[in-house]
Amino acid sequence: MEIERINFILKSYLRTRLWKMEKHIIHILSTADMVARLSPQEVDFCKKYADLIEKNFNTAFLRHLPEQYSQMTDKDMGRIIASSHV
């Protein structure tokens, strides 16, 4: 019984940690202090996740916009990720 409780708490902690990394990915990757707090596996996850978001934005809608609007900076991407409603 106690092992199941500990297992649940650890899984809940890891789920919350991943959710926070996904939500604040741009801030984490742009701050050296934040990157230093992560494990090598978490840094790898963050970089891959940011690449996937950028590729998704490009294939979903950025390539259909005029050239002057199709470039997205990290600040723009962070604003889109952080907002929960469009």
PDB file of C-alpha atoms in Angstrom:
ATOM      1  CA  MET A   1       0.000   0.000   0.000  1.00  0.00           C
ATOM      2  CA  GLU A   2       2.746   2.457   0.948  1.00  0.00           C
ATOM      3  CA  ILE A   3       4.769   1.658  -2.197  1.00  0.00           C
ATOM      4  CA  GLU A   4       1.759   2.447  -4.374  1.00  0.00           C
ATOM      5  CA  ARG A   5       1.341   5.802  -2.634  1.00  0.00           C
ATOM      6  CA  ILE A   6       4.998   6.692  -3.168  1.00  0.00           C
ATOM      7  CA  ASN A   7       4.766   5.559  -6.790  1.00  0.00           C
ATOM      8  CA  PHE A   8       1.697   7.772  -7.310  1.00  0.00           C
ATOM      9  CA  ILE A   9       3.403  10.800  -5.750  1.00  0.00           C
ATOM     10  CA  LEU A  10       6.518  10.372  -7.898  1.00  0.00           C
ATOM     11  CA  LYS A  11       4.498  10.003 -11.088  1.00  0.00           C
ATOM     12  CA  SER A  12       2.411  13.028 -10.193  1.00  0.00           C
ATOM     13  CA  TYR A  13       5.564  15.060  -9.526  1.00  0.00           C
ATOM     14  CA  LEU A  14       7.092  14.066 -12.875  1.00  0.00           C
ATOM     15  CA  ARG A  15       3.865  14.819 -14.778  1.00  0.00           C
ATOM     16  CA  THR A  16       3.704  18.261 -13.185  1.00  0.00           C
ATOM     17  CA  ARG A  17       7.371  18.922 -13.930  1.00  0.00           C
ATOM     18  CA  LEU A  18       6.928  17.996 -17.605  1.00  0.00           C
ATOM     19  CA  TRP A  19       3.791  20.126 -17.853  1.00  0.00           C
ATOM     20  CA  LYS A  20       5.647  23.136 -16.446  1.00  0.00           C
ATOM     21  CA  MET A  21       8.562  22.565 -18.838  1.00  0.00           C
ATOM     22  CA  GLU A  22       6.171  22.451 -21.792  1.00  0.00           C
ATOM     23  CA  LYS A  23       4.365  25.592 -20.679  1.00  0.00           C
ATOM     24  CA  HIS A  24       7.518  27.666 -20.070  1.00  0.00           C
ATOM     25  CA  ILE A  25       9.807  26.111 -22.707  1.00  0.00           C
ATOM     26  CA  ILE A  26      11.039  29.391 -24.227  1.00  0.00           C
ATOM     27  CA  HIS A  27      11.930  30.929 -20.878  1.00  0.00           C
ATOM     28  CA  ILE A  28      13.715  27.772 -19.762  1.00  0.00           C
ATOM     29  CA  LEU A  29      15.820  27.476 -22.909  1.00  0.00           C
ATOM     30  CA  SER A  30      16.690  31.174 -23.008  1.00  0.00           C
ATOM     31  CA  THR A  31      17.949  31.319 -19.406  1.00  0.00           C
ATOM     32  CA  ALA A  32      21.247  29.590 -18.609  1.00  0.00           C
ATOM     33  CA  ASP A  33      20.347  29.350 -14.927  1.00  0.00           C
ATOM     34  CA  MET A  34      17.143  27.474 -15.747  1.00  0.00           C
ATOM     35  CA  VAL A  35      18.948  25.075 -18.080  1.00  0.00           C
ATOM     36  CA  ALA A  36      21.496  24.361 -15.342  1.00  0.00           C
ATOM     37  CA  ARG A  37      18.678  23.189 -13.064  1.00  0.00           C
ATOM     38  CA  LEU A  38      17.565  20.503 -15.513  1.00  0.00           C
ATOM     39  CA  SER A  39      18.956  17.029 -15.975  1.00  0.00           C
ATOM     40  CA  PRO A  40      20.578  16.209 -19.345  1.00  0.00           C
ATOM     41  CA  GLN A  41      17.490  14.213 -20.313  1.00  0.00           C
ATOM     42  CA  GLU A  42      15.224  17.151 -19.494  1.00  0.00           C
ATOM     43  CA  VAL A  43      17.378  19.546 -21.527  1.00  0.00           C
ATOM     44  CA  ASP A  44      17.181  17.135 -24.462  1.00  0.00           C
ATOM     45  CA  PHE A  45      13.397  16.913 -24.031  1.00  0.00           C
ATOM     46  CA  CYS A  46      13.068  20.724 -23.973  1.00  0.00           C
ATOM     47  CA  LYS A  47      15.144  21.182 -27.125  1.00  0.00           C
ATOM     48  CA  LYS A  48      13.225  18.497 -29.011  1.00  0.00           C
ATOM     49  CA  TYR A  49       9.892  19.863 -27.808  1.00  0.00           C
ATOM     50  CA  ALA A  50      10.789  23.401 -28.940  1.00  0.00           C
ATOM     51  CA  ASP A  51      11.832  22.068 -32.355  1.00  0.00           C
ATOM     52  CA  LEU A  52       8.541  20.183 -32.691  1.00  0.00           C
ATOM     53  CA  ILE A  53       6.539  23.293 -31.818  1.00  0.00           C
ATOM     54  CA  GLU A  54       8.441  25.360 -34.361  1.00  0.00           C
ATOM     55  CA  LYS A  55       7.959  22.729 -37.083  1.00  0.00           C
ATOM     56  CA  ASN A  56       4.272  22.466 -36.225  1.00  0.00           C
ATOM     57  CA  PHE A  57       3.778  26.226 -36.457  1.00  0.00           C
ATOM     58  CA  ASN A  58       5.601  26.325 -39.786  1.00  0.00           C
ATOM     59  CA  THR A  59       3.618  23.494 -41.355  1.00  0.00           C
ATOM     60  CA  ALA A  60       0.282  24.516 -39.854  1.00  0.00           C
ATOM     61  CA  PHE A  61       0.098  28.200 -40.649  1.00  0.00           C
ATOM     62  CA  LEU A  62       3.340  30.179 -40.943  1.00  0.00           C
ATOM     63  CA  ARG A  63       4.157  28.972 -44.444  1.00  0.00           C
ATOM     64  CA  HIS A  64       0.759  30.236 -45.632  1.00  0.00           C
ATOM     65  CA  LEU A  65       1.396  33.782 -44.433  1.00  0.00           C
ATOM     66  CA  PRO A  66       3.176  36.501 -46.423  1.00  0.00           C
ATOM     67  CA  GLU A  67       6.956  36.571 -45.957  1.00  0.00           C
ATOM     68  CA  GLN A  68       6.910  39.577 -43.634  1.00  0.00           C
ATOM     69  CA  TYR A  69       4.603  37.760 -41.195  1.00  0.00           C
ATOM     70  CA  SER A  70       5.953  34.234 -41.514  1.00  0.00           C
ATOM     71  CA  GLN A  71       8.971  34.770 -39.259  1.00  0.00           C
ATOM     72  CA  MET A  72       8.334  33.958 -35.615  1.00  0.00           C
ATOM     73  CA  THR A  73      10.701  34.939 -32.839  1.00  0.00           C
ATOM     74  CA  ASP A  74      11.118  33.150 -29.523  1.00  0.00           C
ATOM     75  CA  LYS A  75       9.172  35.963 -27.863  1.00  0.00           C
ATOM     76  CA  ASP A  76       6.228  35.407 -30.209  1.00  0.00           C
ATOM     77  CA  MET A  77       6.326  31.657 -29.725  1.00  0.00           C
ATOM     78  CA  GLY A  78       6.465  32.019 -25.949  1.00  0.00           C
ATOM     79  CA  ARG A  79       3.434  34.290 -26.001  1.00  0.00           C
ATOM     80  CA  ILE A  80       1.443  31.756 -28.035  1.00  0.00           C
ATOM     81  CA  ILE A  81       2.445  28.823 -25.842  1.00  0.00           C
ATOM     82  CA  ALA A  82       1.734  30.681 -22.599  1.00  0.00           C
ATOM     83  CA  SER A  83      -1.758  31.751 -23.600  1.00  0.00           C
ATOM     84  CA  SER A  84      -4.383  29.134 -22.947  1.00  0.00           C
ATOM     85  CA  HIS A  85      -7.082  30.526 -25.221  1.00  0.00           C
ATOM     86  CA  VAL A  86      -6.850  32.012 -28.662  1.00  0.00           C
TER      87      VAL A  86
END
